[in-house]
Tab-separated table of C-alpha atoms in Angstrom:
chain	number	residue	atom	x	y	z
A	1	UNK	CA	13.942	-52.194	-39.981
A	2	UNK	CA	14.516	-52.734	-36.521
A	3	UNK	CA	11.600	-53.484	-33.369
A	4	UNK	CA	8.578	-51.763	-33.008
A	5	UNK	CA	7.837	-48.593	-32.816
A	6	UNK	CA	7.281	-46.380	-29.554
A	7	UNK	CA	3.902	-44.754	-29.354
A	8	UNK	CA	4.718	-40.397	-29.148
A	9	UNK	CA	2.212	-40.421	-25.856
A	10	UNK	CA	3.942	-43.153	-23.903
A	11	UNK	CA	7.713	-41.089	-23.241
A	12	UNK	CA	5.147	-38.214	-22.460
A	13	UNK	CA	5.443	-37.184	-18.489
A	14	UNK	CA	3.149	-35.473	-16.688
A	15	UNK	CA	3.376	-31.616	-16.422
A	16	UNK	CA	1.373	-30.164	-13.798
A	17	UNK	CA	-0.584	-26.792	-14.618
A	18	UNK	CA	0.194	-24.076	-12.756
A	19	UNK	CA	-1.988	-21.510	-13.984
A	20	UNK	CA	-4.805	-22.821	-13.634
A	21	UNK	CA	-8.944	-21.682	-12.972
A	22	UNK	CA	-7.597	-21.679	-9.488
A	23	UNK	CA	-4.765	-19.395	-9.896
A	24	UNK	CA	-6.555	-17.087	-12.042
A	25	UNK	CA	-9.710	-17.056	-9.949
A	26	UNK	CA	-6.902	-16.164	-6.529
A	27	UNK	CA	-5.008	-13.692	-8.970
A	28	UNK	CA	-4.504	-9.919	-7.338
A	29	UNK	CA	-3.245	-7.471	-9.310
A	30	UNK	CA	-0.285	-5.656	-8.009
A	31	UNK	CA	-0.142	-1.834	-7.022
A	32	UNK	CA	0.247	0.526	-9.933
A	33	UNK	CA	3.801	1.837	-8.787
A	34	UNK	CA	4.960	-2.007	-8.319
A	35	UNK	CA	3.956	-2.808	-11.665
A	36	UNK	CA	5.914	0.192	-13.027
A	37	UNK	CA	9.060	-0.733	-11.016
A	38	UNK	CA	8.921	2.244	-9.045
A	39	UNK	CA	8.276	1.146	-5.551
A	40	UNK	CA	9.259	-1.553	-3.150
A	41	UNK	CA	6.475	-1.751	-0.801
A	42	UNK	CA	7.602	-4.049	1.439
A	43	UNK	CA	10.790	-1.367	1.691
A	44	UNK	CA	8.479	1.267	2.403
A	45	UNK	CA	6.428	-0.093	4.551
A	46	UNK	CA	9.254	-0.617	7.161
A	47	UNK	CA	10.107	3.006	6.150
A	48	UNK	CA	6.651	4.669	7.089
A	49	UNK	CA	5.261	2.853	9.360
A	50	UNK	CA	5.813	4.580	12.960
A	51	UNK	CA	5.559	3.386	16.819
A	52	UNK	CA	1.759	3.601	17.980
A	53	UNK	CA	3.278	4.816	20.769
A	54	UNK	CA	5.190	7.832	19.094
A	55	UNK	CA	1.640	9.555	19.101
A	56	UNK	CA	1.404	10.246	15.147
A	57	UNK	CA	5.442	12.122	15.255
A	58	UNK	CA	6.260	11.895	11.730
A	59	UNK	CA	9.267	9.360	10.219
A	60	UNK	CA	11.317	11.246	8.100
A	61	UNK	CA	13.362	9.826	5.123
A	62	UNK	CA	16.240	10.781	3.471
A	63	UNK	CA	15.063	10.128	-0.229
A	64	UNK	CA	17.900	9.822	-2.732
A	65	UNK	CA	17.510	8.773	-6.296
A	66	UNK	CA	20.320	9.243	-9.459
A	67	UNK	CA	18.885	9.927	-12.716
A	68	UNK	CA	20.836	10.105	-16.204
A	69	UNK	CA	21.033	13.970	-15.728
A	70	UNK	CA	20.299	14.995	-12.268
A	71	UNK	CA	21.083	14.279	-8.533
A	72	UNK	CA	17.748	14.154	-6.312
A	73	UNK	CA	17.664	14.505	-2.319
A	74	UNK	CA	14.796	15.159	-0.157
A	75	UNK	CA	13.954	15.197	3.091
A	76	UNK	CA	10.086	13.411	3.054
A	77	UNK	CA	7.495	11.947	5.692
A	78	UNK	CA	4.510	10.088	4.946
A	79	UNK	CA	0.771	11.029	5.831
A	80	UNK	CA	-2.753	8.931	4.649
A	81	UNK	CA	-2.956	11.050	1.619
A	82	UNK	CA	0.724	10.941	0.483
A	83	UNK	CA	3.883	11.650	1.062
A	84	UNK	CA	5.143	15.606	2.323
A	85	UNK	CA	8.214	17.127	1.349
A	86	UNK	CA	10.391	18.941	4.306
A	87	UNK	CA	13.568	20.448	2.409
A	88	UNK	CA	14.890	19.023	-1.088
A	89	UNK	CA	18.302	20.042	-3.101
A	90	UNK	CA	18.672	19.027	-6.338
A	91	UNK	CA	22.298	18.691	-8.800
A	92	UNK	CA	20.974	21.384	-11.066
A	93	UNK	CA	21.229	23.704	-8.174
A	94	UNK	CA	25.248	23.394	-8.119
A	95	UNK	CA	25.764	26.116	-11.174
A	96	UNK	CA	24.393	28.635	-8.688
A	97	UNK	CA	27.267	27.702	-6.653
A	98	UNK	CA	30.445	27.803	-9.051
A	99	UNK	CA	30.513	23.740	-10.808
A	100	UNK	CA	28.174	23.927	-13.827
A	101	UNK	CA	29.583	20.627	-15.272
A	102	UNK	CA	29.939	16.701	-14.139
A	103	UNK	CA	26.563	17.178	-12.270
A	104	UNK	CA	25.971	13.764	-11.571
A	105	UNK	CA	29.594	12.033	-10.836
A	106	UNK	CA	30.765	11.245	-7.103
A	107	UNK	CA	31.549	14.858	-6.403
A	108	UNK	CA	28.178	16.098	-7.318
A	109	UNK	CA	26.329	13.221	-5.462
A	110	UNK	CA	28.036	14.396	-2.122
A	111	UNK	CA	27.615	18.125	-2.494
A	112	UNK	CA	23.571	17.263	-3.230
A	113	UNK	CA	23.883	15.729	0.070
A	114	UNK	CA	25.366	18.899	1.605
A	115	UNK	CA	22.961	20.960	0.003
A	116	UNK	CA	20.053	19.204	1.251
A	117	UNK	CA	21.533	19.044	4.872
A	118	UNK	CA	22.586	22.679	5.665
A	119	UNK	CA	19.477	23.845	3.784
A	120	UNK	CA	17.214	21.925	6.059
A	121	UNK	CA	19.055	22.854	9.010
A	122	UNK	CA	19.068	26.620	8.470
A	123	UNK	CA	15.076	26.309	8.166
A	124	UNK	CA	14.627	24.548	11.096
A	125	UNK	CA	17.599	26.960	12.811
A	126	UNK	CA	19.524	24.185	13.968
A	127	UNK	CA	22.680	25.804	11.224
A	128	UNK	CA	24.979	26.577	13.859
A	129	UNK	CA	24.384	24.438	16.365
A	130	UNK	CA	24.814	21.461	14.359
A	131	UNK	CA	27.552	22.865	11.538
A	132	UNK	CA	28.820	19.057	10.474
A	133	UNK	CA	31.834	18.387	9.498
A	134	UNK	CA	33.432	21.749	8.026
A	135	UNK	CA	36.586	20.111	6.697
A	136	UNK	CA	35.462	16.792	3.834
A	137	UNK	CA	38.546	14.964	4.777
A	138	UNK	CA	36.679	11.280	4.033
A	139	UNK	CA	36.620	10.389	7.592
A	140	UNK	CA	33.982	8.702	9.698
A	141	UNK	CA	31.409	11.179	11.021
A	142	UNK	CA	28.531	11.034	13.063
A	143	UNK	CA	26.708	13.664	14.422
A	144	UNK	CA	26.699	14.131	18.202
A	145	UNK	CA	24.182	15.155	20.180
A	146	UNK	CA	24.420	18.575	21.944
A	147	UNK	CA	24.316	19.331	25.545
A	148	UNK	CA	21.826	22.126	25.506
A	149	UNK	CA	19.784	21.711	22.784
A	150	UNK	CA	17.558	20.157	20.454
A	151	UNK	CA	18.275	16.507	19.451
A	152	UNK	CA	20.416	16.493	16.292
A	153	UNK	CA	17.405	16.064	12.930
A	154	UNK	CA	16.906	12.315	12.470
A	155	UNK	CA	16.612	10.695	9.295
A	156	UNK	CA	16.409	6.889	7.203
A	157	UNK	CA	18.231	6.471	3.921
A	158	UNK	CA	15.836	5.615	1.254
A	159	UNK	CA	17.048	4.502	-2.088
A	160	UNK	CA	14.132	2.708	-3.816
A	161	UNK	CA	15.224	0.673	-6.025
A	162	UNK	CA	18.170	1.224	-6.187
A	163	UNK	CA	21.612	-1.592	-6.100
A	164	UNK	CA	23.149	-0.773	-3.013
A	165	UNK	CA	26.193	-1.611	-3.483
A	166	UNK	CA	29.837	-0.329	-2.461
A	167	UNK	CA	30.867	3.140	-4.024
A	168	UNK	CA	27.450	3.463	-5.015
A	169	UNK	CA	26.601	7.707	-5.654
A	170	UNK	CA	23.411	6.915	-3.474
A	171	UNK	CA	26.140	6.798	-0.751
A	172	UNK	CA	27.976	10.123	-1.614
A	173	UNK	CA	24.332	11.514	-1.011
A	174	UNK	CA	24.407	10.099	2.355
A	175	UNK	CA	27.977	10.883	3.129
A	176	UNK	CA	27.444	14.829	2.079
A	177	UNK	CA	24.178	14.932	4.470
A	178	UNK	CA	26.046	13.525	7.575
A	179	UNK	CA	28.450	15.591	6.725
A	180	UNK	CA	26.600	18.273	7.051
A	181	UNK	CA	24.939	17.575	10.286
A	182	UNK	CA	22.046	15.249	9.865
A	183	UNK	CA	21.692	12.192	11.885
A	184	UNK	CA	21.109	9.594	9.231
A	185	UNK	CA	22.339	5.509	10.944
A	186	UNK	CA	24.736	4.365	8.510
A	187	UNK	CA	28.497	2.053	7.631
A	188	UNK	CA	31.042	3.247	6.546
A	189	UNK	CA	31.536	-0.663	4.585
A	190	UNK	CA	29.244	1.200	1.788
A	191	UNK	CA	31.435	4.414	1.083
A	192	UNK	CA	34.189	4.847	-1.248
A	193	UNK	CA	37.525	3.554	0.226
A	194	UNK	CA	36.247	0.566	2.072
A	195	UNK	CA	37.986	-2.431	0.810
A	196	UNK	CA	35.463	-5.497	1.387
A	197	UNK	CA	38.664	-8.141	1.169
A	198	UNK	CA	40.331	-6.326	3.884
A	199	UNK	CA	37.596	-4.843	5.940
A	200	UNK	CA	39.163	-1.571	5.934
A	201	UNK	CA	38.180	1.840	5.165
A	202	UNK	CA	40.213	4.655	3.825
A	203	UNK	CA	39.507	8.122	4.297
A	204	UNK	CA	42.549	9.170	2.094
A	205	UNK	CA	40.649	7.250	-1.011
A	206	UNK	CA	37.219	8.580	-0.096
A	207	UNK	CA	38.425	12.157	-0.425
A	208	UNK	CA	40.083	11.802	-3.274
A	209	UNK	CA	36.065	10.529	-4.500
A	210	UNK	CA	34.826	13.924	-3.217
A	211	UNK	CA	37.062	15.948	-4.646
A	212	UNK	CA	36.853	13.862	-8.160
A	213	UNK	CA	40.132	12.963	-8.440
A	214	UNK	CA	39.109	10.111	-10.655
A	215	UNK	CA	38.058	12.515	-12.975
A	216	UNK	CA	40.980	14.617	-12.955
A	217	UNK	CA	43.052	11.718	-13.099
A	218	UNK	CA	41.064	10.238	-16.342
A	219	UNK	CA	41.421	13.999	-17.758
A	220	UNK	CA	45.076	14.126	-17.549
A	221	UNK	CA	45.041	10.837	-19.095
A	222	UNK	CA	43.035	11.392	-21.438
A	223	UNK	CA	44.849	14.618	-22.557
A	224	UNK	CA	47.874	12.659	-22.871
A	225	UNK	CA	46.425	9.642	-24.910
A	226	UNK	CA	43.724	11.391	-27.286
A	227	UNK	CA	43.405	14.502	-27.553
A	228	UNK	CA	40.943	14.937	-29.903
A	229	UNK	CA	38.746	12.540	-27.868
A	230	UNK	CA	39.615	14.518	-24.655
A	231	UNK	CA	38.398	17.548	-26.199
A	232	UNK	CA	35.021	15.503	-27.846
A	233	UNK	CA	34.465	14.264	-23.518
A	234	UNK	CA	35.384	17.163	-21.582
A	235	UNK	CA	34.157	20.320	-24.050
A	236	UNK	CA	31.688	21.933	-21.191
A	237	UNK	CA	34.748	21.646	-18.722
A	238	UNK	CA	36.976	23.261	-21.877
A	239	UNK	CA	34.040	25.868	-22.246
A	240	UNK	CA	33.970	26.549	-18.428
A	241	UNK	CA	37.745	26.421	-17.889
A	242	UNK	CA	37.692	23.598	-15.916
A	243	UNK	CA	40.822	21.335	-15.637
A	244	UNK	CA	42.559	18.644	-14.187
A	245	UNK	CA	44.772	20.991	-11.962
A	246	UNK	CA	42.046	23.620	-10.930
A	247	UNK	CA	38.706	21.123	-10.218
A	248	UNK	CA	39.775	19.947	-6.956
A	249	UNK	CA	39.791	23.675	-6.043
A	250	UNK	CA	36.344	23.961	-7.643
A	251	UNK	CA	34.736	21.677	-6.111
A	252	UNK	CA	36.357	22.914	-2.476
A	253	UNK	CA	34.408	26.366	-3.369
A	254	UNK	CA	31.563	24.697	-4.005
A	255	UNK	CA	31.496	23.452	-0.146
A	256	UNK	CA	32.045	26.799	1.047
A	257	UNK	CA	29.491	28.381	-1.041
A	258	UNK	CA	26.911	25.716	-0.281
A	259	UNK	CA	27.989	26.571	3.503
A	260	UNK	CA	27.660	29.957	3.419
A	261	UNK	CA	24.317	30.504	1.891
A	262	UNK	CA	22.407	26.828	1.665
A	263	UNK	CA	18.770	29.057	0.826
A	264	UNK	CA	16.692	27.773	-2.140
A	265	UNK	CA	16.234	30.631	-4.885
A	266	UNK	CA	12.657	30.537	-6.270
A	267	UNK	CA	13.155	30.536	-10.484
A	268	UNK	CA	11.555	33.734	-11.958
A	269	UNK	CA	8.641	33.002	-14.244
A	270	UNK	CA	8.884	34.893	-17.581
A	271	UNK	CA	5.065	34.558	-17.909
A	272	UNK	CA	3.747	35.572	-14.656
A	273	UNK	CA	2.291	38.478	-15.999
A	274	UNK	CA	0.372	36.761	-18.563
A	275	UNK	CA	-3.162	35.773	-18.139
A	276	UNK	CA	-4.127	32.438	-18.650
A	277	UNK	CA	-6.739	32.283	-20.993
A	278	UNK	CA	-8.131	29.265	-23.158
A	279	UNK	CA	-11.284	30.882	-24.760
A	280	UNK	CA	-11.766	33.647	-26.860
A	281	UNK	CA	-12.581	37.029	-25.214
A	282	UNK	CA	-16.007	37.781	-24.882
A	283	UNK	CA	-17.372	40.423	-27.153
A	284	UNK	CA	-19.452	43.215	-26.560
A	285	UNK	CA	-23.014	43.839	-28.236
A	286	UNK	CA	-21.320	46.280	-30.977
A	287	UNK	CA	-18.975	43.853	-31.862
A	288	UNK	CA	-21.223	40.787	-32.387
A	289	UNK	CA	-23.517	43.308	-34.251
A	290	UNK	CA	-20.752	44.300	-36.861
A	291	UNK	CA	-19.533	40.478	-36.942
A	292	UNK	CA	-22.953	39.345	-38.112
A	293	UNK	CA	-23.335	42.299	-40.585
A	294	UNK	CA	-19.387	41.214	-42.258
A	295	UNK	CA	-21.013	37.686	-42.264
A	296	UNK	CA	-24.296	38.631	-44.156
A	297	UNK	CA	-22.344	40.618	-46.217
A	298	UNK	CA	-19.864	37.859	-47.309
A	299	UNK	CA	-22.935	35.696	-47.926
A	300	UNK	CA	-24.046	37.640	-50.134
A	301	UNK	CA	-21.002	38.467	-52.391
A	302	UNK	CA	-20.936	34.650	-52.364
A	303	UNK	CA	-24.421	34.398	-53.863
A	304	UNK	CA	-23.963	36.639	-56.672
C-alpha cells in the first residue's frame, strides 16, 4: 500500500530548448563542399590566402589525396574563379614506367611524389639545376638554394581531409616531391621510421618503406604460410613476375625511369575522328520527297 503517490510532473527538470525560433531564424547553411565532407575551409583559407603585399604572386599547394585505387598529386594555386592546375602526376602513370601493380602502397605514394616533382621542374627548366636527391636512401632532405639561380619552386602540403598521422602515404607523397627537388616546409616526426616514444628517426626503416619491403616481407610470408591465399593476394604480381626477391629492384627502375624522362604522355583518343553528332542528318529535298511518297504509300496498304 505504502504513502502517496508522486505526481509524473513534479521529478520533471527543466530542459532548455536549444533549437529554438531563434536558432532557426540565425541558421546559415554551410558551403556545398563542407556539407559533402570535401573541404575544410578554415584549412584552405590559411592555404590561399596571400600577403597584400606579395602583389597578387600566386600560393602554390602541393595537393595530395589517396583514393581506394589511385595516388593523386598536383601542383595547384588559387584565383577568384577557382583553383589552376600547374603540373599533376597521378599512380596510374607508374605502368608507363615498369610497376603496373601495388599502385597505391608506400612505394607508389613516394614515386607519385617524384613524378609530380621532376615533371614540374623540367617544365619550368629548373631539372638540372635542382636534381633532388638522386640516391632514396630515407634520409632527411631539404632542398638548398642555389648560388646563381632561381630560388628553388616553393610549395604547402595540402591534404584535405585527410588524418595526418605518422606513416601516413600522404607523407610518402611529400617525401618523393622533396626528394625530387621541390621546396615543400616539412618534419621528418611524420615519415616512416620516426619513433614518437623515442623521438628518433630512422632512415634505414624509411627506405625499407620506399622500396616496399613490407610487402616483400608479407609475400615471403605469405608464400610460406598459405599458399593458396598467397597466390588468391598477389596474382597481378604472379601475372607480372613480380616477387619478393626482384621488387626492390623494380621499384629502383622505376626512380630512374621517372628521372630520366618525367614528361606527361597525352592518351590517344580512339574516337577523335568521329563526329559528334546528336541529331539525325539533314535530308535533302529528294529524300524527304521519296520519304513522304513510302509514307502515303504505307497508308494506304493499311487502309485496304
Amino acid at each position: 500500500m505504502g504513502g502517496p503517490t508522486q505526481s509524473p510532473f513534479a521529478r520533471m527538470v527543466f530542459v532548455k530548448v536549444i533549437k529554438n525560433k531563434q536558432y532557426f531564424k540565425r541558421y546559415q547553411v554551410q558551403y556545398r563542399r563542407r556539407r559533402e565532407g570535401k573541404t575544410d575551409y578554415h584549412r584552405r583559407k590559411k592555404l590561399v590566402a596571400q600577403d597584400k603585399n606579395k602583389y597578387n604572386s600566386p600560393k602554390y599547394r602541393l595537393v595530395v589525396r589517396v583514393t581506394n585505387g589511385d595516388v593523386i598529386a598536383q601542383i595547384a594555386y588559387a584565383k577568384i574563379v577557382g583553383d589552376f592546375i600547374l603540373a599533376a602526376a597521378y599512380s596510374h602513370e607508374l605502368p608507363r614506367y615498369g610497376l603496373p601493380v601495388g599502385l597505391t602502397n608506400y612505394a607508389a605514394c613516394y614515386a607519385t611524389g617524384l613524378l609530380l616533382a621532376r615533371r614540374l621542374l623540367k617544365k619550368l627548366k629548373l631539372d638540372t639545376l635542382y636534381e633532388g636527391k638522386v640516391k632514396a636512401d630515407g634520409a632527411v632532405f631539404s632542398v638548398e638554394e642555389a648560388a646563381d639561380g632561381p630560388h628553388p619552386f616553393r610549395a604547402l602540403l595540402d591534404v584535405g581531409l585527410a588524418r595526418t598521422t605518422t606513416g601516413a602515404r600522404i607523407f610518402a607523397v611529400l617525401k618523393g616531391a622533396v626528394d625530387g627537388g621541390l621546396n615543400v616546409p616539412h618534419s621528418e616526426t611524420r615519415f616512416r621510421g620516426f619513433d614518437p616514444s623515442e623521438k628518433k628517426y630512422d632512415p634505414a626503416s624509411a627506405r625499407d618503406y620506399i622500396f616496399a619491403k613490407h610487402v616483400s616481407e608479407y609475400m615471403a610470408s605469405l608464400k610460406d604460410e598459405d599458399e593458396a591465399k598467397y597466390q588468391s593476394h598477389f596474382s597481378q604480381y604472379i601475372k607480372h613476375g613480380i616477387d619478393e626477391s626482384n621488387l626492390e629492384g623494380k621499384i629502383a627502375a622505376l626512380h630512374a625511369a621517372i628521372r630520366k624522362n618525367p614528361e606527361h604522355v597525352p592518351k590517344k583518343s580512339t574516337k577523335a575522328d568521329q563526329k559528334k553528332r546528336y541529331n539525325r542528318v539533314k535530308m535533302s529535298l529528294s529524300q524527304r520527297k521519296d520519304r513522304i511518297k513510302h509514307k502515303l504509300a504505307a497508308k494506304a496498304r493499311k487502309a485496304e
